[in-house]
């Protein structure tokens, strides 16, 4: 049994660093995290939530300095190493993966876990494509960890996440449309038009885990106000919810947004800095919220 993991654990929860929870929350929840590759101006790193290979401050300094950032999925070996450790210690594995519509991560994990299933035929290995990312995925990972701590069996936890994942909503906006354009998320014409007219998109993920534009606001601050409005309009039983806010190196803006959300009465508001993987695609100044609604 690994240090920091509850004694009652019979299964390990596995995810990847694009989940974007703080390292302390991963540790507290007893969750294994596969690192994700990031390349900055041709130099290769692995994004670990504990920042062992790439410090968030260094990453954002380079990103603001116009470094070209690209990302890729973890290798099957990254998942296999973490999962095999758990299996060898007699625990089953529940993998909660980044949306397969936007990354090859789920496919890489599936290759690794299918191979381990043959090697450990007596162990249970379950996989859920969360159709989520960043802190929406983090919401589901923490939900599964709480269920496990309360005694839920691996099948019960996996079923709960399957039934809940399309109730996890993600809304976010960006300060600079060009990062989305370079990442292929927004057409060149739309990016240019938005820059000229100072339009900022409010984006989300649909039921297939694909990005789409919900609406366009005239200016960054109006887009932020719409994020608060969307929580008001859509949050399900907000007094019993944890609302997650993630930001790309704009802590004052994130804390101001958090205060507005706290005024709505949620159980908790979690604010976290976006890691290099997601921030590479949305750029400095991006900010988003995740919470539970009746549907996406």
Short mmCIF file of the C-alpha atoms (twelve columns), coordinates in Angstrom:
data_MODEL
# 
_entry.id   MODEL 
# 
loop_
_atom_site.group_PDB 
_atom_site.id 
_atom_site.type_symbol 
_atom_site.label_atom_id 
_atom_site.label_alt_id 
_atom_site.label_comp_id 
_atom_site.label_asym_id 
_atom_site.label_seq_id 
_atom_site.Cartn_x 
_atom_site.Cartn_y 
_atom_site.Cartn_z 
_atom_site.pdbx_PDB_model_num 
ATOM 1   C CA . UNK A 1   0.000   0.000   0.000   1 
ATOM 2   C CA . UNK A 2   1.403   3.381   -1.013  1 
ATOM 3   C CA . UNK A 3   1.867   6.133   1.541   1 
ATOM 4   C CA . UNK A 4   -1.117  8.483   1.685   1 
ATOM 5   C CA . UNK A 5   -3.589  5.965   0.269   1 
ATOM 6   C CA . UNK A 6   -6.530  4.905   2.461   1 
ATOM 7   C CA . UNK A 7   -6.210  1.422   3.897   1 
ATOM 8   C CA . UNK A 8   -9.652  0.436   2.631   1 
ATOM 9   C CA . UNK A 9   -8.738  0.941   -1.042  1 
ATOM 10  C CA . UNK A 10  -9.366  -2.101  -3.195  1 
ATOM 11  C CA . UNK A 11  -8.874  -0.262  -6.488  1 
ATOM 12  C CA . UNK A 12  -6.735  2.518   -7.865  1 
ATOM 13  C CA . UNK A 13  -8.149  5.480   -9.782  1 
ATOM 14  C CA . UNK A 14  -5.964  6.435   -12.738 1 
ATOM 15  C CA . UNK A 15  -6.146  9.549   -14.908 1 
ATOM 16  C CA . UNK A 16  -3.752  11.868  -16.780 1 
ATOM 17  C CA . UNK A 17  -2.266  15.302  -16.094 1 
ATOM 18  C CA . UNK A 18  -4.702  17.091  -18.423 1 
ATOM 19  C CA . UNK A 19  -7.221  16.569  -15.626 1 
ATOM 20  C CA . UNK A 20  -5.733  19.737  -14.053 1 
ATOM 21  C CA . UNK A 21  -6.308  19.315  -10.359 1 
ATOM 22  C CA . UNK A 22  -3.694  20.599  -7.936  1 
ATOM 23  C CA . UNK A 23  -1.139  17.980  -6.932  1 
ATOM 24  C CA . UNK A 24  -2.294  18.207  -3.311  1 
ATOM 25  C CA . UNK A 25  -5.809  17.208  -4.334  1 
ATOM 26  C CA . UNK A 26  -4.534  14.220  -6.312  1 
ATOM 27  C CA . UNK A 27  -2.516  13.148  -3.271  1 
ATOM 28  C CA . UNK A 28  -5.421  13.609  -0.883  1 
ATOM 29  C CA . UNK A 29  -7.706  11.596  -3.161  1 
ATOM 30  C CA . UNK A 30  -5.126  8.849   -3.720  1 
ATOM 31  C CA . UNK A 31  -5.267  9.156   -7.532  1 
ATOM 32  C CA . UNK A 32  -2.511  8.021   -9.934  1 
ATOM 33  C CA . UNK A 33  -1.669  10.533  -12.679 1 
ATOM 34  C CA . UNK A 34  0.027   9.776   -16.005 1 
ATOM 35  C CA . UNK A 35  2.246   12.650  -17.218 1 
ATOM 36  C CA . UNK A 36  1.529   14.335  -20.550 1 
ATOM 37  C CA . UNK A 37  4.187   15.493  -23.053 1 
ATOM 38  C CA . UNK A 38  4.605   19.205  -23.792 1 
ATOM 39  C CA . UNK A 39  7.015   20.745  -26.309 1 
ATOM 40  C CA . UNK A 40  8.138   24.379  -26.012 1 
ATOM 41  C CA . UNK A 41  10.112  25.767  -28.950 1 
ATOM 42  C CA . UNK A 42  11.385  22.282  -29.743 1 
ATOM 43  C CA . UNK A 43  12.342  21.337  -26.183 1 
ATOM 44  C CA . UNK A 44  10.462  18.360  -24.751 1 
ATOM 45  C CA . UNK A 45  9.006   18.105  -21.251 1 
ATOM 46  C CA . UNK A 46  6.580   15.921  -19.333 1 
ATOM 47  C CA . UNK A 47  3.820   17.697  -17.467 1 
ATOM 48  C CA . UNK A 48  3.487   16.190  -13.999 1 
ATOM 49  C CA . UNK A 49  1.073   17.876  -11.565 1 
ATOM 50  C CA . UNK A 50  3.892   18.081  -8.999  1 
ATOM 51  C CA . UNK A 51  5.928   20.142  -11.544 1 
ATOM 52  C CA . UNK A 52  8.957   17.852  -11.296 1 
ATOM 53  C CA . UNK A 53  9.905   18.360  -14.958 1 
ATOM 54  C CA . UNK A 54  8.322   21.688  -15.864 1 
ATOM 55  C CA . UNK A 55  7.448   24.446  -13.411 1 
ATOM 56  C CA . UNK A 56  4.181   26.231  -14.147 1 
ATOM 57  C CA . UNK A 57  5.866   29.620  -13.670 1 
ATOM 58  C CA . UNK A 58  8.564   28.764  -16.214 1 
ATOM 59  C CA . UNK A 59  5.993   27.474  -18.667 1 
ATOM 60  C CA . UNK A 60  3.845   30.610  -18.510 1 
ATOM 61  C CA . UNK A 61  6.892   32.851  -18.777 1 
ATOM 62  C CA . UNK A 62  7.857   31.104  -21.999 1 
ATOM 63  C CA . UNK A 63  4.278   31.065  -23.298 1 
ATOM 64  C CA . UNK A 64  3.910   34.799  -22.698 1 
ATOM 65  C CA . UNK A 65  7.254   35.200  -24.471 1 
ATOM 66  C CA . UNK A 66  5.612   33.723  -27.585 1 
ATOM 67  C CA . UNK A 67  7.145   30.244  -27.287 1 
ATOM 68  C CA . UNK A 68  5.478   27.744  -29.616 1 
ATOM 69  C CA . UNK A 69  3.794   25.113  -27.465 1 
ATOM 70  C CA . UNK A 70  2.491   21.745  -28.634 1 
ATOM 71  C CA . UNK A 71  1.192   18.741  -26.743 1 
ATOM 72  C CA . UNK A 72  0.688   15.027  -27.288 1 
ATOM 73  C CA . UNK A 73  -0.889  12.079  -25.519 1 
ATOM 74  C CA . UNK A 74  0.983   10.013  -22.933 1 
ATOM 75  C CA . UNK A 75  2.497   6.796   -24.243 1 
ATOM 76  C CA . UNK A 76  0.807   3.496   -23.403 1 
ATOM 77  C CA . UNK A 77  3.874   2.782   -21.260 1 
ATOM 78  C CA . UNK A 78  3.132   5.762   -19.007 1 
ATOM 79  C CA . UNK A 79  -0.272  4.301   -18.174 1 
ATOM 80  C CA . UNK A 80  1.010   0.727   -17.987 1 
ATOM 81  C CA . UNK A 81  3.658   1.573   -15.415 1 
ATOM 82  C CA . UNK A 82  1.192   3.182   -13.010 1 
ATOM 83  C CA . UNK A 83  -1.532  0.593   -13.515 1 
ATOM 84  C CA . UNK A 84  0.830   -2.346  -13.151 1 
ATOM 85  C CA . UNK A 85  2.050   -1.042  -9.793  1 
ATOM 86  C CA . UNK A 86  -1.524  -1.184  -8.497  1 
ATOM 87  C CA . UNK A 87  -2.282  -4.575  -10.049 1 
ATOM 88  C CA . UNK A 88  0.859   -6.131  -8.595  1 
ATOM 89  C CA . UNK A 89  -0.207  -4.896  -5.161  1 
ATOM 90  C CA . UNK A 90  -3.564  -6.664  -5.543  1 
ATOM 91  C CA . UNK A 91  -5.729  -3.685  -6.470  1 
ATOM 92  C CA . UNK A 92  -8.072  -3.260  -9.416  1 
ATOM 93  C CA . UNK A 93  -7.869  -0.187  -11.694 1 
ATOM 94  C CA . UNK A 94  -10.483 2.395   -12.690 1 
ATOM 95  C CA . UNK A 95  -9.252  4.708   -15.460 1 
ATOM 96  C CA . UNK A 96  -11.068 8.000   -16.033 1 
ATOM 97  C CA . UNK A 97  -9.787  9.490   -19.270 1 
ATOM 98  C CA . UNK A 98  -9.630  12.839  -21.056 1 
ATOM 99  C CA . UNK A 99  -12.252 13.179  -23.792 1 
ATOM 100 C CA . UNK A 100 -11.332 10.936  -26.705 1 
ATOM 101 C CA . UNK A 101 -12.739 13.541  -29.106 1 
ATOM 102 C CA . UNK A 102 -9.862  15.943  -28.411 1 
ATOM 103 C CA . UNK A 103 -6.925  13.702  -27.521 1 
ATOM 104 C CA . UNK A 104 -5.420  10.284  -28.221 1 
ATOM 105 C CA . UNK A 105 -4.912  9.807   -24.481 1 
ATOM 106 C CA . UNK A 106 -7.880  7.477   -24.043 1 
ATOM 107 C CA . UNK A 107 -6.691  5.332   -26.950 1 
ATOM 108 C CA . UNK A 108 -3.169  5.098   -25.490 1 
ATOM 109 C CA . UNK A 109 -4.538  4.117   -22.096 1 
ATOM 110 C CA . UNK A 110 -6.816  1.516   -23.679 1 
ATOM 111 C CA . UNK A 111 -3.843  -0.114  -25.422 1 
ATOM 112 C CA . UNK A 112 -1.951  -0.262  -22.116 1 
ATOM 113 C CA . UNK A 113 -4.847  -1.498  -20.001 1 
ATOM 114 C CA . UNK A 114 -5.973  -4.132  -22.507 1 
ATOM 115 C CA . UNK A 115 -2.472  -5.567  -22.418 1 
ATOM 116 C CA . UNK A 116 -2.474  -5.634  -18.632 1 
ATOM 117 C CA . UNK A 117 -5.886  -7.308  -18.570 1 
ATOM 118 C CA . UNK A 118 -4.306  -10.313 -20.276 1 
ATOM 119 C CA . UNK A 119 -1.400  -10.294 -17.835 1 
ATOM 120 C CA . UNK A 120 -3.626  -9.968  -14.755 1 
ATOM 121 C CA . UNK A 121 -6.786  -11.915 -15.681 1 
ATOM 122 C CA . UNK A 122 -8.031  -12.051 -12.075 1 
ATOM 123 C CA . UNK A 123 -8.032  -8.284  -11.639 1 
ATOM 124 C CA . UNK A 124 -10.741 -5.831  -12.739 1 
ATOM 125 C CA . UNK A 125 -9.696  -3.030  -15.096 1 
ATOM 126 C CA . UNK A 126 -12.474 -0.597  -16.003 1 
ATOM 127 C CA . UNK A 127 -12.270 2.438   -18.311 1 
ATOM 128 C CA . UNK A 128 -14.510 5.497   -18.682 1 
ATOM 129 C CA . UNK A 129 -14.139 8.101   -21.423 1 
ATOM 130 C CA . UNK A 130 -15.254 11.123  -19.392 1 
ATOM 131 C CA . UNK A 131 -15.925 13.222  -22.523 1 
ATOM 132 C CA . UNK A 132 -14.505 15.984  -20.336 1 
ATOM 133 C CA . UNK A 133 -11.214 17.745  -19.780 1 
ATOM 134 C CA . UNK A 134 -9.377  20.064  -17.423 1 
ATOM 135 C CA . UNK A 135 -11.356 20.622  -14.233 1 
ATOM 136 C CA . UNK A 136 -14.529 19.046  -15.620 1 
ATOM 137 C CA . UNK A 137 -12.541 15.834  -15.708 1 
ATOM 138 C CA . UNK A 138 -11.167 16.762  -12.283 1 
ATOM 139 C CA . UNK A 139 -14.711 17.036  -10.954 1 
ATOM 140 C CA . UNK A 140 -15.419 13.456  -12.036 1 
ATOM 141 C CA . UNK A 141 -12.108 12.133  -10.699 1 
ATOM 142 C CA . UNK A 142 -12.776 13.617  -7.268  1 
ATOM 143 C CA . UNK A 143 -16.347 12.336  -7.353  1 
ATOM 144 C CA . UNK A 144 -15.067 8.813   -7.973  1 
ATOM 145 C CA . UNK A 145 -12.486 9.161   -5.198  1 
ATOM 146 C CA . UNK A 146 -15.166 10.255  -2.716  1 
ATOM 147 C CA . UNK A 147 -17.366 7.336   -3.745  1 
ATOM 148 C CA . UNK A 148 -14.464 4.927   -3.232  1 
ATOM 149 C CA . UNK A 149 -13.748 6.419   0.201   1 
ATOM 150 C CA . UNK A 150 -17.436 5.905   1.076   1 
ATOM 151 C CA . UNK A 151 -17.161 2.215   0.189   1 
ATOM 152 C CA . UNK A 152 -18.378 2.095   -3.413  1 
ATOM 153 C CA . UNK A 153 -17.140 -0.920  -5.357  1 
ATOM 154 C CA . UNK A 154 -15.228 -0.308  -8.578  1 
ATOM 155 C CA . UNK A 155 -18.255 -1.233  -10.732 1 
ATOM 156 C CA . UNK A 156 -20.462 1.186   -8.761  1 
ATOM 157 C CA . UNK A 157 -17.974 4.028   -9.111  1 
ATOM 158 C CA . UNK A 158 -17.559 3.435   -12.851 1 
ATOM 159 C CA . UNK A 159 -21.339 3.334   -13.388 1 
ATOM 160 C CA . UNK A 160 -21.795 6.532   -11.393 1 
ATOM 161 C CA . UNK A 161 -19.260 8.354   -13.573 1 
ATOM 162 C CA . UNK A 162 -20.859 7.015   -16.767 1 
ATOM 163 C CA . UNK A 163 -24.261 8.275   -15.602 1 
ATOM 164 C CA . UNK A 164 -22.917 11.645  -14.475 1 
ATOM 165 C CA . UNK A 165 -20.423 12.611  -17.170 1 
ATOM 166 C CA . UNK A 166 -22.931 14.244  -19.539 1 
ATOM 167 C CA . UNK A 167 -24.134 16.420  -16.647 1 
ATOM 168 C CA . UNK A 168 -20.680 17.945  -16.253 1 
ATOM 169 C CA . UNK A 169 -20.649 21.277  -18.050 1 
ATOM 170 C CA . UNK A 170 -17.567 23.252  -19.067 1 
ATOM 171 C CA . UNK A 171 -17.719 26.931  -19.945 1 
ATOM 172 C CA . UNK A 172 -14.647 28.998  -20.665 1 
ATOM 173 C CA . UNK A 173 -13.363 32.027  -22.492 1 
ATOM 174 C CA . UNK A 174 -9.974  33.162  -23.747 1 
ATOM 175 C CA . UNK A 175 -8.020  36.403  -23.796 1 
ATOM 176 C CA . UNK A 176 -6.387  35.746  -27.174 1 
ATOM 177 C CA . UNK A 177 -8.155  33.868  -29.964 1 
ATOM 178 C CA . UNK A 178 -4.880  33.163  -31.765 1 
ATOM 179 C CA . UNK A 179 -4.005  30.257  -29.454 1 
ATOM 180 C CA . UNK A 180 -7.217  28.500  -30.415 1 
ATOM 181 C CA . UNK A 181 -6.538  29.229  -34.077 1 
ATOM 182 C CA . UNK A 182 -2.988  27.803  -33.934 1 
ATOM 183 C CA . UNK A 183 -4.340  24.702  -32.238 1 
ATOM 184 C CA . UNK A 184 -6.894  24.184  -35.004 1 
ATOM 185 C CA . UNK A 185 -9.814  24.945  -32.681 1 
ATOM 186 C CA . UNK A 186 -10.941 28.086  -34.488 1 
ATOM 187 C CA . UNK A 187 -10.827 29.030  -38.152 1 
ATOM 188 C CA . UNK A 188 -8.393  31.739  -39.275 1 
ATOM 189 C CA . UNK A 189 -11.229 34.008  -40.443 1 
ATOM 190 C CA . UNK A 190 -13.126 33.657  -37.174 1 
ATOM 191 C CA . UNK A 191 -9.993  34.420  -35.190 1 
ATOM 192 C CA . UNK A 192 -9.247  37.527  -37.253 1 
ATOM 193 C CA . UNK A 193 -12.844 38.747  -37.060 1 
ATOM 194 C CA . UNK A 194 -12.962 38.216  -33.333 1 
ATOM 195 C CA . UNK A 195 -9.750  40.185  -32.806 1 
ATOM 196 C CA . UNK A 196 -10.989 43.132  -34.854 1 
ATOM 197 C CA . UNK A 197 -14.387 43.282  -33.182 1 
ATOM 198 C CA . UNK A 198 -13.038 42.405  -29.711 1 
ATOM 199 C CA . UNK A 199 -15.348 39.424  -29.548 1 
ATOM 200 C CA . UNK A 200 -14.603 36.731  -26.998 1 
ATOM 201 C CA . UNK A 201 -16.206 33.329  -27.403 1 
ATOM 202 C CA . UNK A 202 -17.796 31.450  -24.550 1 
ATOM 203 C CA . UNK A 203 -16.948 27.842  -25.385 1 
ATOM 204 C CA . UNK A 204 -18.072 24.486  -24.071 1 
ATOM 205 C CA . UNK A 205 -17.937 20.741  -24.729 1 
ATOM 206 C CA . UNK A 206 -20.910 18.968  -26.263 1 
ATOM 207 C CA . UNK A 207 -22.196 15.454  -25.542 1 
ATOM 208 C CA . UNK A 208 -19.486 14.011  -27.792 1 
ATOM 209 C CA . UNK A 209 -16.732 15.846  -25.936 1 
ATOM 210 C CA . UNK A 210 -16.110 18.249  -28.822 1 
ATOM 211 C CA . UNK A 211 -15.508 22.001  -28.445 1 
ATOM 212 C CA . UNK A 212 -18.157 24.391  -29.698 1 
ATOM 213 C CA . UNK A 213 -18.947 28.099  -29.384 1 
ATOM 214 C CA . UNK A 214 -21.914 28.739  -27.096 1 
ATOM 215 C CA . UNK A 215 -22.034 32.462  -27.786 1 
ATOM 216 C CA . UNK A 216 -19.813 35.486  -28.381 1 
ATOM 217 C CA . UNK A 217 -19.445 38.350  -25.935 1 
ATOM 218 C CA . UNK A 218 -18.187 41.801  -26.800 1 
ATOM 219 C CA . UNK A 219 -15.100 41.893  -24.637 1 
ATOM 220 C CA . UNK A 220 -13.342 39.716  -22.091 1 
ATOM 221 C CA . UNK A 221 -15.143 41.090  -19.019 1 
ATOM 222 C CA . UNK A 222 -18.563 40.530  -20.552 1 
ATOM 223 C CA . UNK A 223 -17.548 36.964  -21.309 1 
ATOM 224 C CA . UNK A 224 -16.586 36.522  -17.645 1 
ATOM 225 C CA . UNK A 225 -19.978 37.870  -16.575 1 
ATOM 226 C CA . UNK A 226 -21.630 35.302  -18.802 1 
ATOM 227 C CA . UNK A 227 -19.768 32.544  -16.971 1 
ATOM 228 C CA . UNK A 228 -21.429 33.656  -13.730 1 
ATOM 229 C CA . UNK A 229 -24.808 33.877  -15.461 1 
ATOM 230 C CA . UNK A 230 -24.432 30.335  -16.775 1 
ATOM 231 C CA . UNK A 231 -23.809 29.009  -13.271 1 
ATOM 232 C CA . UNK A 232 -26.968 30.818  -12.105 1 
ATOM 233 C CA . UNK A 233 -29.002 29.443  -14.992 1 
ATOM 234 C CA . UNK A 234 -27.781 25.866  -15.134 1 
ATOM 235 C CA . UNK A 235 -26.257 24.659  -11.849 1 
ATOM 236 C CA . UNK A 236 -28.171 21.760  -10.341 1 
ATOM 237 C CA . UNK A 237 -28.743 22.029  -6.552  1 
ATOM 238 C CA . UNK A 238 -25.834 24.433  -6.259  1 
ATOM 239 C CA . UNK A 239 -25.746 24.447  -2.450  1 
ATOM 240 C CA . UNK A 240 -24.490 20.853  -2.567  1 
ATOM 241 C CA . UNK A 241 -22.042 21.399  -5.414  1 
ATOM 242 C CA . UNK A 242 -18.339 22.013  -5.809  1 
ATOM 243 C CA . UNK A 243 -17.747 24.531  -8.600  1 
ATOM 244 C CA . UNK A 244 -14.329 24.318  -10.254 1 
ATOM 245 C CA . UNK A 245 -12.558 27.340  -11.740 1 
ATOM 246 C CA . UNK A 246 -9.390  26.968  -13.798 1 
ATOM 247 C CA . UNK A 247 -7.311  29.828  -15.136 1 
ATOM 248 C CA . UNK A 248 -4.284  30.374  -17.340 1 
ATOM 249 C CA . UNK A 249 -2.084  32.609  -15.188 1 
ATOM 250 C CA . UNK A 250 -4.680  35.242  -14.233 1 
ATOM 251 C CA . UNK A 251 -5.095  34.610  -10.487 1 
ATOM 252 C CA . UNK A 252 -6.712  37.966  -9.665  1 
ATOM 253 C CA . UNK A 253 -9.352  37.456  -12.348 1 
ATOM 254 C CA . UNK A 254 -9.948  33.888  -11.167 1 
ATOM 255 C CA . UNK A 255 -10.329 34.964  -7.547  1 
ATOM 256 C CA . UNK A 256 -12.766 37.708  -8.525  1 
ATOM 257 C CA . UNK A 257 -14.796 35.165  -10.504 1 
ATOM 258 C CA . UNK A 258 -14.675 32.821  -7.512  1 
ATOM 259 C CA . UNK A 259 -16.137 35.515  -5.247  1 
ATOM 260 C CA . UNK A 260 -19.021 36.015  -7.664  1 
ATOM 261 C CA . UNK A 261 -19.640 32.265  -7.735  1 
ATOM 262 C CA . UNK A 262 -19.443 31.974  -3.934  1 
ATOM 263 C CA . UNK A 263 -22.223 34.567  -3.698  1 
ATOM 264 C CA . UNK A 264 -24.478 31.993  -5.408  1 
ATOM 265 C CA . UNK A 265 -24.062 29.645  -2.435  1 
ATOM 266 C CA . UNK A 266 -22.173 26.537  -3.623  1 
ATOM 267 C CA . UNK A 267 -20.739 24.068  -1.127  1 
ATOM 268 C CA . UNK A 268 -17.193 24.890  -2.278  1 
ATOM 269 C CA . UNK A 269 -15.332 26.728  -5.020  1 
ATOM 270 C CA . UNK A 270 -12.012 25.255  -6.170  1 
ATOM 271 C CA . UNK A 271 -9.613  27.569  -8.029  1 
ATOM 272 C CA . UNK A 272 -6.602  26.117  -9.803  1 
ATOM 273 C CA . UNK A 273 -3.969  27.201  -12.297 1 
ATOM 274 C CA . UNK A 274 -4.277  25.438  -15.647 1 
ATOM 275 C CA . UNK A 275 -1.364  23.145  -16.364 1 
ATOM 276 C CA . UNK A 276 0.812   23.312  -19.493 1 
ATOM 277 C CA . UNK A 277 -1.238  20.827  -21.538 1 
ATOM 278 C CA . UNK A 278 -4.543  22.716  -21.607 1 
ATOM 279 C CA . UNK A 279 -2.908  26.158  -21.391 1 
ATOM 280 C CA . UNK A 280 -0.888  25.423  -24.536 1 
ATOM 281 C CA . UNK A 281 -4.165  25.407  -26.476 1 
ATOM 282 C CA . UNK A 282 -6.054  28.264  -24.810 1 
ATOM 283 C CA . UNK A 283 -3.233  30.673  -23.962 1 
ATOM 284 C CA . UNK A 284 -2.614  33.025  -21.020 1 
ATOM 285 C CA . UNK A 285 -5.751  34.707  -19.753 1 
ATOM 286 C CA . UNK A 286 -8.114  31.832  -20.488 1 
ATOM 287 C CA . UNK A 287 -10.497 31.050  -17.653 1 
ATOM 288 C CA . UNK A 288 -13.260 28.501  -17.229 1 
ATOM 289 C CA . UNK A 289 -15.742 26.895  -14.879 1 
ATOM 290 C CA . UNK A 290 -17.067 23.364  -14.462 1 
ATOM 291 C CA . UNK A 291 -20.079 22.201  -12.474 1 
ATOM 292 C CA . UNK A 292 -23.078 19.860  -12.644 1 
ATOM 293 C CA . UNK A 293 -26.247 20.675  -14.569 1 
ATOM 294 C CA . UNK A 294 -29.278 18.684  -15.702 1 
ATOM 295 C CA . UNK A 295 -27.546 18.223  -19.052 1 
ATOM 296 C CA . UNK A 296 -24.799 19.781  -21.175 1 
# 
